[in-house]
mmCIF file with all atom_site columns, C-alpha atoms in Angstrom:
data_model
loop_
_atom_site.group_PDB
_atom_site.id
_atom_site.type_symbol
_atom_site.label_atom_id
_atom_site.label_alt_id
_atom_site.label_comp_id
_atom_site.label_asym_id
_atom_site.label_entity_id
_atom_site.label_seq_id
_atom_site.pdbx_PDB_ins_code
_atom_site.Cartn_x
_atom_site.Cartn_y
_atom_site.Cartn_z
_atom_site.occupancy
_atom_site.B_iso_or_equiv
_atom_site.pdbx_formal_charge
_atom_site.auth_seq_id
_atom_site.auth_comp_id
_atom_site.auth_asym_id
_atom_site.auth_atom_id
_atom_site.pdbx_PDB_model_num
ATOM 1   C CA . MET A 1 1   ? -28.995 -12.114 -8.633  1.00 39.00 ? 1384 MET A CA 1
ATOM 2   C CA . SER A 1 2   ? -27.228 -9.718  -6.280  1.00 39.00 ? 1385 SER A CA 1
ATOM 3   C CA . ARG A 1 3   ? -23.568 -9.992  -5.395  1.00 44.00 ? 1386 ARG A CA 1
ATOM 4   C CA . LEU A 1 4   ? -22.656 -9.516  -1.762  1.00 44.00 ? 1387 LEU A CA 1
ATOM 5   C CA . HIS A 1 5   ? -18.943 -9.158  -2.417  1.00 47.00 ? 1388 HIS A CA 1
ATOM 6   C CA . HIS A 1 6   ? -17.458 -6.711  -4.852  1.00 56.00 ? 1389 HIS A CA 1
ATOM 7   C CA . HIS A 1 7   ? -14.247 -7.778  -6.544  1.00 67.00 ? 1390 HIS A CA 1
ATOM 8   C CA . TYR A 1 8   ? -11.723 -4.995  -6.727  1.00 77.00 ? 1391 TYR A CA 1
ATOM 9   C CA . ASP A 1 9   ? -8.913  -7.058  -8.283  1.00 77.00 ? 1392 ASP A CA 1
ATOM 10  C CA . ASP A 1 10  ? -8.952  -5.052  -11.528 1.00 87.00 ? 1393 ASP A CA 1
ATOM 11  C CA . LEU A 1 11  ? -8.374  -1.830  -9.520  1.00 93.00 ? 1394 LEU A CA 1
ATOM 12  C CA . ILE A 1 12  ? -5.341  -3.202  -7.654  1.00 96.00 ? 1395 ILE A CA 1
ATOM 13  C CA . GLU A 1 13  ? -1.819  -3.172  -9.085  1.00 97.00 ? 1396 GLU A CA 1
ATOM 14  C CA . ILE A 1 14  ? 1.089   -4.845  -7.270  1.00 98.00 ? 1397 ILE A CA 1
ATOM 15  C CA . ARG A 1 15  ? 4.701   -4.240  -8.352  1.00 98.00 ? 1398 ARG A CA 1
ATOM 16  C CA . TYR A 1 16  ? 8.261   -3.942  -7.110  1.00 98.00 ? 1399 TYR A CA 1
ATOM 17  C CA . ALA A 1 17  ? 9.030   -0.523  -5.646  1.00 98.00 ? 1400 ALA A CA 1
ATOM 18  C CA . THR A 1 18  ? 11.598  1.913   -7.023  1.00 98.00 ? 1401 THR A CA 1
ATOM 19  C CA . PRO A 1 19  ? 13.386  4.665   -5.056  1.00 98.00 ? 1402 PRO A CA 1
ATOM 20  C CA . GLU A 1 20  ? 10.746  7.096   -6.420  1.00 98.00 ? 1403 GLU A CA 1
ATOM 21  C CA . ASP A 1 21  ? 8.158   5.187   -4.338  1.00 98.00 ? 1404 ASP A CA 1
ATOM 22  C CA . ALA A 1 22  ? 10.030  5.715   -1.049  1.00 98.00 ? 1405 ALA A CA 1
ATOM 23  C CA . GLU A 1 23  ? 7.992   8.716   0.132   1.00 98.00 ? 1406 GLU A CA 1
ATOM 24  C CA . ASP A 1 24  ? 4.685   6.953   -0.594  1.00 98.00 ? 1407 ASP A CA 1
ATOM 25  C CA . ILE A 1 25  ? 5.866   3.770   1.137   1.00 98.00 ? 1408 ILE A CA 1
ATOM 26  C CA . HIS A 1 26  ? 7.026   5.811   4.130   1.00 97.00 ? 1409 HIS A CA 1
ATOM 27  C CA . GLU A 1 27  ? 3.540   7.370   4.407   1.00 96.00 ? 1410 GLU A CA 1
ATOM 28  C CA . ILE A 1 28  ? 1.748   4.018   3.946   1.00 97.00 ? 1411 ILE A CA 1
ATOM 29  C CA . THR A 1 29  ? 3.933   2.414   6.624   1.00 94.00 ? 1412 THR A CA 1
ATOM 30  C CA . HIS A 1 30  ? 3.394   5.294   9.040   1.00 92.00 ? 1413 HIS A CA 1
ATOM 31  C CA . ASP A 1 31  ? -0.403  5.309   8.546   1.00 92.00 ? 1414 ASP A CA 1
ATOM 32  C CA . ALA A 1 32  ? -0.728  1.529   8.929   1.00 90.00 ? 1415 ALA A CA 1
ATOM 33  C CA . PHE A 1 33  ? 1.681   1.154   11.846  1.00 85.00 ? 1416 PHE A CA 1
ATOM 34  C CA . GLU A 1 34  ? 0.159   4.055   13.777  1.00 85.00 ? 1417 GLU A CA 1
ATOM 35  C CA . ILE A 1 35  ? -3.024  1.977   14.048  1.00 82.00 ? 1418 ILE A CA 1
ATOM 36  C CA . TYR A 1 36  ? -0.988  -1.151  14.877  1.00 80.00 ? 1419 TYR A CA 1
ATOM 37  C CA . ALA A 1 37  ? 0.786   0.777   17.669  1.00 78.00 ? 1420 ALA A CA 1
ATOM 38  C CA . GLN A 1 38  ? -2.559  1.987   19.054  1.00 80.00 ? 1421 GLN A CA 1
ATOM 39  C CA . SER A 1 39  ? -3.928  -1.559  19.084  1.00 76.00 ? 1422 SER A CA 1
ATOM 40  C CA . LEU A 1 40  ? -0.806  -2.688  20.962  1.00 74.00 ? 1423 LEU A CA 1
ATOM 41  C CA . GLY A 1 41  ? -1.094  0.319   23.268  1.00 75.00 ? 1424 GLY A CA 1
ATOM 42  C CA . GLN A 1 42  ? 2.662   0.880   22.947  1.00 71.00 ? 1425 GLN A CA 1
ATOM 43  C CA . PRO A 1 43  ? 3.521   3.356   20.184  1.00 64.00 ? 1426 PRO A CA 1
ATOM 44  C CA . ASP A 1 44  ? 7.082   3.872   21.451  1.00 73.00 ? 1427 ASP A CA 1
ATOM 45  C CA . LYS A 1 45  ? 7.888   0.182   20.877  1.00 69.00 ? 1428 LYS A CA 1
ATOM 46  C CA . VAL A 1 46  ? 6.947   0.080   17.180  1.00 76.00 ? 1429 VAL A CA 1
ATOM 47  C CA . ALA A 1 47  ? 10.168  0.573   15.194  1.00 80.00 ? 1430 ALA A CA 1
ATOM 48  C CA . ALA A 1 48  ? 8.306   1.169   11.910  1.00 77.00 ? 1431 ALA A CA 1
ATOM 49  C CA . LEU A 1 49  ? 7.100   4.552   13.219  1.00 82.00 ? 1432 LEU A CA 1
ATOM 50  C CA . LYS A 1 50  ? 10.709  5.760   13.611  1.00 85.00 ? 1433 LYS A CA 1
ATOM 51  C CA . GLU A 1 51  ? 11.595  4.954   10.009  1.00 92.00 ? 1434 GLU A CA 1
ATOM 52  C CA . THR A 1 52  ? 12.567  7.734   7.561   1.00 94.00 ? 1435 THR A CA 1
ATOM 53  C CA . PRO A 1 53  ? 12.143  7.895   3.759   1.00 95.00 ? 1436 PRO A CA 1
ATOM 54  C CA . ALA A 1 54  ? 15.934  7.338   3.532   1.00 96.00 ? 1437 ALA A CA 1
ATOM 55  C CA . ASP A 1 55  ? 15.480  4.054   5.436   1.00 96.00 ? 1438 ASP A CA 1
ATOM 56  C CA . VAL A 1 56  ? 12.888  3.027   2.840   1.00 98.00 ? 1439 VAL A CA 1
ATOM 57  C CA . VAL A 1 57  ? 15.299  3.856   -0.024  1.00 98.00 ? 1440 VAL A CA 1
ATOM 58  C CA . ARG A 1 58  ? 17.953  1.711   1.692   1.00 98.00 ? 1441 ARG A CA 1
ATOM 59  C CA . ASP A 1 59  ? 15.487  -1.190  2.017   1.00 98.00 ? 1442 ASP A CA 1
ATOM 60  C CA . ILE A 1 60  ? 14.536  -0.868  -1.677  1.00 98.00 ? 1443 ILE A CA 1
ATOM 61  C CA . SER A 1 61  ? 18.208  -1.423  -2.545  1.00 98.00 ? 1444 SER A CA 1
ATOM 62  C CA . LYS A 1 62  ? 18.691  -4.359  -0.127  1.00 98.00 ? 1445 LYS A CA 1
ATOM 63  C CA . LYS A 1 63  ? 15.354  -6.188  0.193   1.00 98.00 ? 1446 LYS A CA 1
ATOM 64  C CA . HIS A 1 64  ? 12.345  -7.128  -1.889  1.00 99.00 ? 1447 HIS A CA 1
ATOM 65  C CA . VAL A 1 65  ? 10.073  -4.081  -1.468  1.00 98.00 ? 1448 VAL A CA 1
ATOM 66  C CA . ILE A 1 66  ? 6.632   -4.218  -3.046  1.00 99.00 ? 1449 ILE A CA 1
ATOM 67  C CA . ILE A 1 67  ? 3.993   -1.504  -3.403  1.00 98.00 ? 1450 ILE A CA 1
ATOM 68  C CA . GLY A 1 68  ? 0.293   -1.876  -4.101  1.00 98.00 ? 1451 GLY A CA 1
ATOM 69  C CA . THR A 1 69  ? -1.875  0.787   -5.692  1.00 97.00 ? 1452 THR A CA 1
ATOM 70  C CA . PHE A 1 70  ? -5.657  1.033   -5.671  1.00 96.00 ? 1453 PHE A CA 1
ATOM 71  C CA . VAL A 1 71  ? -7.016  3.025   -8.637  1.00 94.00 ? 1454 VAL A CA 1
ATOM 72  C CA . SER A 1 72  ? -3.413  4.252   -9.106  1.00 94.00 ? 1455 SER A CA 1
ATOM 73  C CA . LYS A 1 73  ? -3.212  5.590   -5.510  1.00 97.00 ? 1456 LYS A CA 1
ATOM 74  C CA . PRO A 1 74  ? -0.442  4.208   -3.252  1.00 98.00 ? 1457 PRO A CA 1
ATOM 75  C CA . ALA A 1 75  ? -2.368  1.998   -0.820  1.00 98.00 ? 1458 ALA A CA 1
ATOM 76  C CA . GLY A 1 76  ? -0.182  -0.748  0.647   1.00 98.00 ? 1459 GLY A CA 1
ATOM 77  C CA . SER A 1 77  ? 3.321   -2.141  0.823   1.00 98.00 ? 1460 SER A CA 1
ATOM 78  C CA . ILE A 1 78  ? 5.251   -5.155  2.038   1.00 99.00 ? 1461 ILE A CA 1
ATOM 79  C CA . ARG A 1 79  ? 8.922   -6.081  2.282   1.00 98.00 ? 1462 ARG A CA 1
ATOM 80  C CA . PHE A 1 80  ? 10.773  -9.339  2.558   1.00 99.00 ? 1463 PHE A CA 1
ATOM 81  C CA . ASP A 1 81  ? 14.337  -10.371 3.053   1.00 98.00 ? 1464 ASP A CA 1
ATOM 82  C CA . ILE A 1 82  ? 15.832  -13.787 2.317   1.00 98.00 ? 1465 ILE A CA 1
ATOM 83  C CA . LEU A 1 83  ? 17.509  -15.287 5.380   1.00 97.00 ? 1466 LEU A CA 1
ATOM 84  C CA . PRO A 1 84  ? 19.834  -18.283 5.779   1.00 96.00 ? 1467 PRO A CA 1
ATOM 85  C CA . GLY A 1 85  ? 17.926  -21.521 5.282   1.00 95.00 ? 1468 GLY A CA 1
ATOM 86  C CA . ASN A 1 86  ? 16.085  -20.035 2.263   1.00 97.00 ? 1469 ASN A CA 1
ATOM 87  C CA . ILE A 1 87  ? 13.491  -18.410 4.497   1.00 98.00 ? 1470 ILE A CA 1
ATOM 88  C CA . ALA A 1 88  ? 11.641  -15.217 3.508   1.00 98.00 ? 1471 ALA A CA 1
ATOM 89  C CA . TYR A 1 89  ? 11.129  -12.813 6.415   1.00 98.00 ? 1472 TYR A CA 1
ATOM 90  C CA . ILE A 1 90  ? 8.246   -10.362 5.899   1.00 98.00 ? 1473 ILE A CA 1
ATOM 91  C CA . SER A 1 91  ? 8.461   -6.906  7.439   1.00 96.00 ? 1474 SER A CA 1
ATOM 92  C CA . ARG A 1 92  ? 6.717   -3.528  7.250   1.00 95.00 ? 1475 ARG A CA 1
ATOM 93  C CA . PHE A 1 93  ? 3.529   -4.997  5.787   1.00 97.00 ? 1476 PHE A CA 1
ATOM 94  C CA . GLY A 1 94  ? 0.787   -2.410  5.885   1.00 95.00 ? 1477 GLY A CA 1
ATOM 95  C CA . VAL A 1 95  ? -2.266  -1.072  4.092   1.00 96.00 ? 1478 VAL A CA 1
ATOM 96  C CA . ARG A 1 96  ? -3.526  2.481   4.548   1.00 96.00 ? 1479 ARG A CA 1
ATOM 97  C CA . PRO A 1 97  ? -6.698  2.424   6.680   1.00 93.00 ? 1480 PRO A CA 1
ATOM 98  C CA . GLU A 1 98  ? -8.858  3.952   3.935   1.00 94.00 ? 1481 GLU A CA 1
ATOM 99  C CA . PHE A 1 99  ? -7.848  1.147   1.523   1.00 94.00 ? 1482 PHE A CA 1
ATOM 100 C CA . GLN A 1 100 ? -8.429  -1.761  3.896   1.00 93.00 ? 1483 GLN A CA 1
ATOM 101 C CA . LYS A 1 101 ? -11.188 -4.293  3.144   1.00 89.00 ? 1484 LYS A CA 1
ATOM 102 C CA . TYR A 1 102 ? -10.674 -4.078  -0.635  1.00 93.00 ? 1485 TYR A CA 1
ATOM 103 C CA . GLY A 1 103 ? -8.306  -7.063  -0.920  1.00 94.00 ? 1486 GLY A CA 1
ATOM 104 C CA . MET A 1 104 ? -5.061  -5.061  -0.975  1.00 96.00 ? 1487 MET A CA 1
ATOM 105 C CA . GLY A 1 105 ? -3.461  -6.981  1.919   1.00 96.00 ? 1488 GLY A CA 1
ATOM 106 C CA . LYS A 1 106 ? -4.420  -10.302 0.376   1.00 97.00 ? 1489 LYS A CA 1
ATOM 107 C CA . ALA A 1 107 ? -3.054  -9.217  -3.030  1.00 97.00 ? 1490 ALA A CA 1
ATOM 108 C CA . LEU A 1 108 ? 0.275   -8.144  -1.486  1.00 98.00 ? 1491 LEU A CA 1
ATOM 109 C CA . ILE A 1 109 ? 0.656   -11.416 0.450   1.00 98.00 ? 1492 ILE A CA 1
ATOM 110 C CA . GLN A 1 110 ? -0.279  -13.484 -2.628  1.00 98.00 ? 1493 GLN A CA 1
ATOM 111 C CA . PHE A 1 111 ? 2.355   -11.599 -4.659  1.00 98.00 ? 1494 PHE A CA 1
ATOM 112 C CA . VAL A 1 112 ? 4.989   -12.421 -2.013  1.00 98.00 ? 1495 VAL A CA 1
ATOM 113 C CA . HIS A 1 113 ? 3.891   -16.084 -1.892  1.00 98.00 ? 1496 HIS A CA 1
ATOM 114 C CA . ALA A 1 114 ? 4.195   -16.384 -5.694  1.00 98.00 ? 1497 ALA A CA 1
ATOM 115 C CA . ARG A 1 115 ? 7.603   -14.672 -5.726  1.00 98.00 ? 1498 ARG A CA 1
ATOM 116 C CA . CYS A 1 116 ? 8.919   -16.873 -2.901  1.00 99.00 ? 1499 CYS A CA 1
ATOM 117 C CA . ARG A 1 117 ? 7.768   -20.019 -4.728  1.00 98.00 ? 1500 ARG A CA 1
ATOM 118 C CA . GLU A 1 118 ? 9.547   -18.775 -7.901  1.00 98.00 ? 1501 GLU A CA 1
ATOM 119 C CA . LEU A 1 119 ? 12.700  -18.244 -5.820  1.00 98.00 ? 1502 LEU A CA 1
ATOM 120 C CA . GLY A 1 120 ? 12.462  -21.807 -4.482  1.00 98.00 ? 1503 GLY A CA 1
ATOM 121 C CA . LEU A 1 121 ? 12.259  -20.724 -0.842  1.00 98.00 ? 1504 LEU A CA 1
ATOM 122 C CA . ASN A 1 122 ? 11.351  -23.133 1.970   1.00 98.00 ? 1505 ASN A CA 1
ATOM 123 C CA . ALA A 1 123 ? 9.058   -20.996 4.134   1.00 98.00 ? 1506 ALA A CA 1
ATOM 124 C CA . ILE A 1 124 ? 7.801   -17.457 4.709   1.00 99.00 ? 1507 ILE A CA 1
ATOM 125 C CA . VAL A 1 125 ? 7.819   -16.070 8.238   1.00 98.00 ? 1508 VAL A CA 1
ATOM 126 C CA . LEU A 1 126 ? 6.912   -12.874 10.092  1.00 98.00 ? 1509 LEU A CA 1
ATOM 127 C CA . HIS A 1 127 ? 6.282   -11.459 13.541  1.00 95.00 ? 1510 HIS A CA 1
ATOM 128 C CA . THR A 1 128 ? 3.046   -9.726  14.532  1.00 93.00 ? 1511 THR A CA 1
ATOM 129 C CA . GLY A 1 129 ? 1.407   -8.582  17.747  1.00 90.00 ? 1512 GLY A CA 1
ATOM 130 C CA . ALA A 1 130 ? -0.181  -11.707 19.218  1.00 91.00 ? 1513 ALA A CA 1
ATOM 131 C CA . LYS A 1 131 ? -3.035  -9.678  20.739  1.00 88.00 ? 1514 LYS A CA 1
ATOM 132 C CA . VAL A 1 132 ? -4.081  -8.039  17.460  1.00 87.00 ? 1515 VAL A CA 1
ATOM 133 C CA . PHE A 1 133 ? -6.915  -10.423 16.610  1.00 88.00 ? 1516 PHE A CA 1
ATOM 134 C CA . GLN A 1 134 ? -7.680  -9.052  13.122  1.00 89.00 ? 1517 GLN A CA 1
ATOM 135 C CA . LEU A 1 135 ? -4.073  -9.462  12.000  1.00 91.00 ? 1518 LEU A CA 1
ATOM 136 C CA . VAL A 1 136 ? -3.634  -12.955 13.427  1.00 94.00 ? 1519 VAL A CA 1
ATOM 137 C CA . ARG A 1 137 ? -6.954  -14.013 11.861  1.00 95.00 ? 1520 ARG A CA 1
ATOM 138 C CA . PHE A 1 138 ? -5.867  -12.517 8.512   1.00 96.00 ? 1521 PHE A CA 1
ATOM 139 C CA . TYR A 1 139 ? -2.590  -14.461 8.560   1.00 98.00 ? 1522 TYR A CA 1
ATOM 140 C CA . TYR A 1 140 ? -4.352  -17.722 9.457   1.00 97.00 ? 1523 TYR A CA 1
ATOM 141 C CA . GLY A 1 141 ? -6.638  -17.127 6.471   1.00 97.00 ? 1524 GLY A CA 1
ATOM 142 C CA . MET A 1 142 ? -3.535  -16.735 4.270   1.00 98.00 ? 1525 MET A CA 1
ATOM 143 C CA . GLY A 1 143 ? -2.111  -20.086 5.383   1.00 98.00 ? 1526 GLY A CA 1
ATOM 144 C CA . TYR A 1 144 ? 0.138   -19.080 8.303   1.00 98.00 ? 1527 TYR A CA 1
ATOM 145 C CA . TYR A 1 145 ? 0.238   -20.639 11.756  1.00 97.00 ? 1528 TYR A CA 1
ATOM 146 C CA . VAL A 1 146 ? 1.705   -19.477 15.069  1.00 96.00 ? 1529 VAL A CA 1
ATOM 147 C CA . HIS A 1 147 ? 5.010   -21.250 15.595  1.00 97.00 ? 1530 HIS A CA 1
ATOM 148 C CA . SER A 1 148 ? 5.945   -19.528 18.873  1.00 97.00 ? 1531 SER A CA 1
ATOM 149 C CA . THR A 1 149 ? 5.768   -16.234 20.761  1.00 96.00 ? 1532 THR A CA 1
ATOM 150 C CA . THR A 1 150 ? 8.366   -13.849 22.138  1.00 93.00 ? 1533 THR A CA 1
ATOM 151 C CA . THR A 1 151 ? 8.324   -10.796 24.425  1.00 92.00 ? 1534 THR A CA 1
ATOM 152 C CA . ASP A 1 152 ? 11.734  -9.496  23.294  1.00 88.00 ? 1535 ASP A CA 1
ATOM 153 C CA . ARG A 1 153 ? 10.275  -6.103  22.255  1.00 85.00 ? 1536 ARG A CA 1
ATOM 154 C CA . GLY A 1 154 ? 8.192   -5.518  25.354  1.00 84.00 ? 1537 GLY A CA 1
ATOM 155 C CA . TYR A 1 155 ? 4.933   -6.954  24.001  1.00 86.00 ? 1538 TYR A CA 1
ATOM 156 C CA . ILE A 1 156 ? 3.852   -10.444 22.924  1.00 90.00 ? 1539 ILE A CA 1
ATOM 157 C CA . ARG A 1 157 ? 4.874   -11.056 19.322  1.00 92.00 ? 1540 ARG A CA 1
ATOM 158 C CA . ALA A 1 158 ? 3.674   -14.134 17.486  1.00 96.00 ? 1541 ALA A CA 1
ATOM 159 C CA . PHE A 1 159 ? 6.164   -15.783 15.118  1.00 97.00 ? 1542 PHE A CA 1
ATOM 160 C CA . LEU A 1 160 ? 4.081   -16.979 12.158  1.00 98.00 ? 1543 LEU A CA 1
ATOM 161 C CA . VAL A 1 161 ? 5.084   -19.480 9.476   1.00 98.00 ? 1544 VAL A CA 1
ATOM 162 C CA . HIS A 1 162 ? 3.763   -20.251 5.990   1.00 98.00 ? 1545 HIS A CA 1
ATOM 163 C CA . GLU A 1 163 ? 5.351   -23.480 4.746   1.00 98.00 ? 1546 GLU A CA 1
ATOM 164 C CA . LEU A 1 164 ? 6.424   -23.794 1.110   1.00 97.00 ? 1547 LEU A CA 1
ATOM 165 C CA . GLN A 1 165 ? 8.468   -27.003 1.530   1.00 94.00 ? 1548 GLN A CA 1
ATOM 166 C CA . PRO A 1 166 ? 8.072   -29.859 4.035   1.00 91.00 ? 1549 PRO A CA 1
ATOM 167 C CA . GLU A 1 167 ? 11.579  -29.332 5.480   1.00 91.00 ? 1550 GLU A CA 1
ATOM 168 C CA . TYR A 1 168 ? 13.001  -26.016 6.673   1.00 91.00 ? 1551 TYR A CA 1
ATOM 169 C CA . ASP A 1 169 ? 15.306  -24.453 9.262   1.00 93.00 ? 1552 ASP A CA 1
ATOM 170 C CA . LEU A 1 170 ? 13.906  -21.379 11.029  1.00 94.00 ? 1553 LEU A CA 1
ATOM 171 C CA . SER A 1 171 ? 16.840  -20.702 13.368  1.00 92.00 ? 1554 SER A CA 1
ATOM 172 C CA . ALA A 1 172 ? 18.045  -17.539 11.549  1.00 90.00 ? 1555 ALA A CA 1
ATOM 173 C CA . ALA A 1 173 ? 14.521  -16.148 11.177  1.00 92.00 ? 1556 ALA A CA 1
ATOM 174 C CA . MET A 1 174 ? 13.612  -16.601 14.844  1.00 87.00 ? 1557 MET A CA 1
ATOM 175 C CA . LYS A 1 175 ? 16.378  -14.160 15.846  1.00 84.00 ? 1558 LYS A CA 1
ATOM 176 C CA . LYS A 1 176 ? 14.722  -11.246 13.955  1.00 86.00 ? 1559 LYS A CA 1
#
């Protein structure tokens, strides 16, 4: 019996980042967001591309910053912040192009979901380019839905929500 899908779970490690990971996370973010900017057609509007390794170190001290490795190589990262209303706001989620399609993105999101449930949060939210079909489809597959859209950054951003509790207040998160 042949298997169509390979499972790479045993090659993926997800953990909290330390300041020593800042350079790797900076490179992952740059590689992933360069492609995101191209798909938006507006590289100058993507703040992640202006980030420095020092910015990453600052985020590691202030937010939940997670790194994923594939066969011990830095492959993906994700960050989240806890906002008023017990809402997790995901930012800077990216997987290096050469490590996409191995389950790294899914593993990072599942790690965040588990952590947010442990923390007793009400919902997880994020913004993404509404026109980037692959991303929107990915998030739908992970249990998110489009709550609303905004053009505050010069392109259409979808505000996506993953509910953890039946009641929640998104007002603080929608201002991000």
